[in-house]
Structure formats: C-alpha cells, structure tokens
Short mmCIF file of C-alpha atoms in Angstrom, two decimals:
data_model
loop_
_atom_site.label_atom_id
_atom_site.label_comp_id
_atom_site.label_asym_id
_atom_site.label_seq_id
_atom_site.Cartn_x
_atom_site.Cartn_y
_atom_site.Cartn_z
CA LYS E 1 -8.21 -62.03 80.93
CA TYR E 2 -4.78 -62.87 79.49
CA VAL E 3 -4.68 -66.30 81.12
CA ILE E 4 -7.97 -67.36 79.59
CA TYR E 5 -6.83 -66.11 76.19
CA LEU E 6 -3.61 -68.10 76.47
CA ARG E 7 -5.41 -71.30 77.52
CA VAL E 8 -7.81 -71.07 74.60
CA ASN E 9 -5.06 -70.53 72.13
CA LEU E 10 -2.88 -73.22 73.70
CA SER E 11 -5.78 -75.72 73.39
CA LYS E 12 -6.30 -74.74 69.76
CA PHE E 13 -2.61 -75.31 69.10
CA THR E 14 -2.62 -78.63 70.95
CA ASN E 15 -5.69 -79.80 68.90
CA ALA E 16 -4.07 -78.68 65.66
CA PHE E 17 -0.82 -80.43 66.52
CA THR E 18 -2.69 -83.70 67.42
CA ARG E 19 -4.41 -83.63 63.98
CA MET E 20 -1.04 -83.25 62.30
CA LYS E 21 0.57 -86.24 63.98
CA LYS E 22 1.51 -89.27 61.92
CA MET E 23 -0.51 -92.43 62.13
CA SER E 24 0.79 -94.88 64.65
CA ARG E 25 2.86 -97.77 63.31
CA ARG E 26 0.35 -100.26 64.73
CA ARG E 27 -2.52 -98.58 62.77
CA ALA E 28 -0.37 -98.33 59.59
CA ARG E 29 0.46 -101.96 59.95
CA GLU E 30 -3.23 -102.79 60.20
CA HIS E 31 -3.90 -100.90 56.95
CA VAL E 32 -1.05 -102.73 55.24
CA PHE E 33 -2.47 -106.06 56.50
CA ILE E 34 -5.94 -105.27 55.20
CA LEU E 35 -4.59 -104.29 51.83
CA LEU E 36 -2.35 -107.42 51.70
CA PHE E 37 -5.42 -109.54 52.53
CA GLN E 38 -7.35 -107.84 49.75
CA MET E 39 -4.53 -108.52 47.31
CA THR E 40 -5.20 -112.26 47.80
CA PHE E 41 -8.48 -111.78 45.80
CA ILE E 42 -7.19 -109.85 42.75
CA ASN E 43 -4.76 -110.13 39.94
CA GLN E 44 -1.35 -108.48 40.30
CA GLU E 45 -2.27 -106.05 37.47
CA GLU E 46 -5.12 -104.68 39.66
CA THR E 47 -2.85 -103.74 42.64
CA ASP E 48 -2.62 -99.99 41.99
CA GLU E 49 -6.28 -99.73 41.31
CA ARG E 50 -7.15 -101.57 44.52
CA ILE E 51 -4.85 -99.35 46.55
CA GLU E 52 -6.45 -96.21 45.13
CA LEU E 53 -9.95 -97.57 45.86
CA TYR E 54 -8.91 -98.39 49.40
CA PHE E 55 -7.69 -94.91 50.01
CA GLU E 56 -10.87 -93.43 48.47
CA GLN E 57 -12.75 -95.43 51.04
CA HIS E 58 -10.46 -94.29 53.81
CA SER E 59 -10.19 -90.60 52.93
CA HIS E 60 -9.18 -89.60 56.46
CA ILE E 61 -5.74 -91.13 55.91
CA LYS E 62 -3.12 -88.37 55.42
CA GLU E 63 -0.95 -88.36 52.23
CA GLU E 64 2.21 -89.05 54.22
CA ASP E 65 0.60 -92.12 55.78
CA LYS E 66 -0.79 -93.27 52.43
CA LYS E 67 2.75 -93.15 51.01
CA TYR E 68 4.16 -95.19 53.88
CA ILE E 69 1.32 -97.78 53.66
CA THR E 70 1.69 -98.10 49.92
CA GLU E 71 5.46 -98.45 50.07
CA GLU E 72 5.24 -100.99 52.81
CA LEU E 73 2.61 -103.03 50.89
CA LYS E 74 4.57 -103.01 47.71
CA ALA E 75 7.71 -103.99 49.49
CA VAL E 76 5.91 -107.00 50.98
CA LEU E 77 4.47 -108.00 47.63
CA SER E 78 7.92 -107.77 45.99
CA LYS E 79 9.31 -110.36 48.48
CA LEU E 80 6.23 -112.65 48.51
CA GLU E 81 7.93 -115.68 46.92
CA THR E 82 10.76 -115.70 49.48
CA ILE E 83 8.28 -114.97 52.32
CA ASP E 84 5.94 -117.76 51.35
CA GLU E 85 8.86 -120.16 51.09
CA LEU E 86 9.86 -119.39 54.59
CA ILE E 87 6.28 -119.73 55.86
CA SER E 88 6.01 -123.13 54.14
CA GLN E 89 9.13 -124.39 55.79
CA HIS E 90 7.92 -123.50 59.25
CA SER E 91 4.22 -124.25 59.13
CA LYS E 92 4.09 -127.86 60.19
CA LYS E 93 1.50 -129.90 58.24
CA TRP E 94 0.00 -126.69 56.79
CA LYS E 95 0.43 -125.86 53.07
CA ILE E 96 0.09 -122.22 52.12
CA GLU E 97 -2.91 -123.05 49.92
CA ARG E 98 -4.75 -124.54 52.92
CA MET E 99 -4.18 -121.55 55.29
CA SER E 100 -6.90 -119.01 55.71
CA ARG E 101 -6.18 -115.86 53.70
CA VAL E 102 -6.37 -113.82 56.90
CA ASP E 103 -3.73 -115.87 58.65
CA LEU E 104 -1.56 -116.01 55.56
CA SER E 105 -1.69 -112.18 55.20
CA ILE E 106 -0.77 -111.70 58.84
CA LEU E 107 2.12 -114.19 58.50
CA ARG E 108 3.39 -112.53 55.32
CA LEU E 109 3.49 -109.11 56.87
CA ALA E 110 5.16 -110.34 60.07
CA VAL E 111 7.76 -112.38 58.10
CA PHE E 112 8.51 -109.34 55.99
CA GLU E 113 9.03 -107.26 59.11
CA MET E 114 11.32 -109.95 60.66
CA GLN E 115 13.39 -110.44 57.49
CA TYR E 116 13.60 -107.02 55.97
CA ARG E 117 12.87 -104.40 58.62
CA GLU E 118 15.88 -103.97 60.86
CA ASP E 119 14.05 -101.23 62.87
CA ILE E 120 11.38 -103.71 63.98
CA PRO E 121 12.56 -106.36 66.54
CA ASN E 122 11.23 -109.91 65.90
CA SER E 123 9.36 -109.87 69.18
CA VAL E 124 7.45 -106.75 68.16
CA ALA E 125 6.65 -108.18 64.69
CA ILE E 126 5.39 -111.42 66.34
CA ASN E 127 3.35 -109.63 69.05
CA GLU E 128 1.68 -107.40 66.57
CA ALA E 129 0.91 -110.36 64.25
CA VAL E 130 -0.70 -112.21 67.14
CA GLU E 131 -2.74 -109.10 67.95
CA LEU E 132 -3.98 -108.89 64.37
CA ALA E 133 -4.90 -112.57 64.56
CA LYS E 134 -6.88 -112.02 67.69
CA LYS E 135 -8.76 -109.14 66.09
CA TYR E 136 -9.34 -110.46 62.59
CA SER E 137 -9.09 -114.33 62.67
CA GLY E 138 -10.41 -117.40 64.43
CA ASP E 139 -9.81 -118.68 68.01
CA GLN E 140 -6.94 -120.97 67.02
CA SER E 141 -5.17 -118.39 64.83
CA PRO E 142 -3.22 -116.45 67.50
CA SER E 143 -1.43 -119.61 68.73
CA PHE E 144 -0.92 -120.83 65.10
CA VAL E 145 0.53 -117.49 64.03
CA ASN E 146 2.71 -117.29 67.18
CA GLY E 147 3.99 -120.89 66.59
CA VAL E 148 4.98 -120.33 62.95
CA LEU E 149 6.60 -116.97 63.63
CA GLY E 150 8.41 -118.31 66.70
CA SER E 151 9.87 -121.11 64.56
CA ILE E 152 10.97 -118.63 61.97
CA ALA E 153 12.55 -116.31 64.58
CA SER E 154 14.54 -119.26 65.93
CA SER E 155 15.75 -120.17 62.48
CA LEU E 156 16.83 -116.56 62.04
CA GLY E 157 18.93 -116.83 65.18
CA GLU E 158 16.65 -114.69 67.33
CA PRO E 159 14.62 -116.98 69.58
CA TYR E 160 11.26 -115.61 70.66
CA ASP E 161 10.16 -116.00 74.22
CA GLU E 162 6.39 -115.68 74.67
#
C-alpha cells in the first residue's frame, strides 16, 4: 500500500519537475532564429510588437525562456552591422543582399554566438547553424553555411574541423 502511494507521488513529482525545466538551448536558438528571420521583413520600430505577437502565438513558452530569447535576439540585432560585415568578408562571391533571408538569419545568429558568446564554442555554433540550415533551408544551404562559418572561425583563430 505504501509503495504504490510512493510511486504515484514520485511520478507526479517527476512530471511536475519536467514541466518546470527550462527550454533547451537548441530550442531557444531555434526561436531566436525564427524571430531573427521575421525581423528581415519589418521596420526596426516594429521589433517589440513583432516579438510580442510571436510569443502570443507561442503561449507555451515560459516567461523565463521568453526573457532569454528576447535578450538574445536584441543582442544579435544590436551587433548586426558588425556581424554583416564579417559575413560579407567571408562569403565568397555572395553579397548579403543576394543571400536568402533564411541563410542570412542562420549566419547572423551563428556569427553572433562565435563573436560574442564565450560560453558557446565555435564548433557548436557552426554545427547548430548547419542543423538549422538542414531543417529550414535548401539543399545547398548546409554546405554554404558551413563554408562561410568555417572561414570566419579560421579568421578568429579557431579553425573548425568538420
């Protein structure tokens, strides 16, 4: 009788604890990417409104995760000029204006992580960007993203081995 009671309560505790866990970094990165992509279609003045609308459409995202996603997005946006300059220097024969918005958004997020996030190794930023390209972009995009980011990593003094 007591054993059954303990198992039931333990499973309730485990389920409650699982629901309380933070979103994975990979999933949060994906939300930042999607928002970053959406920002390519709006004026800068509409940023906060777009973020608010996004979270209304994704009401399952916890407040703590919303805060992280928003801070990360705004940090990327604040460094966009520097990030785009670096991408331009390393994307052979491709001007930023000619890149797909999906690929550009993936590159921007990864370059931000490589340049400004010391807690994220370049290899992780690159691998995650390639995974986003596989999921959201065309067949040639993963190798394009990998090539540009590999070149940037080498210029930063941290070569990337595939």
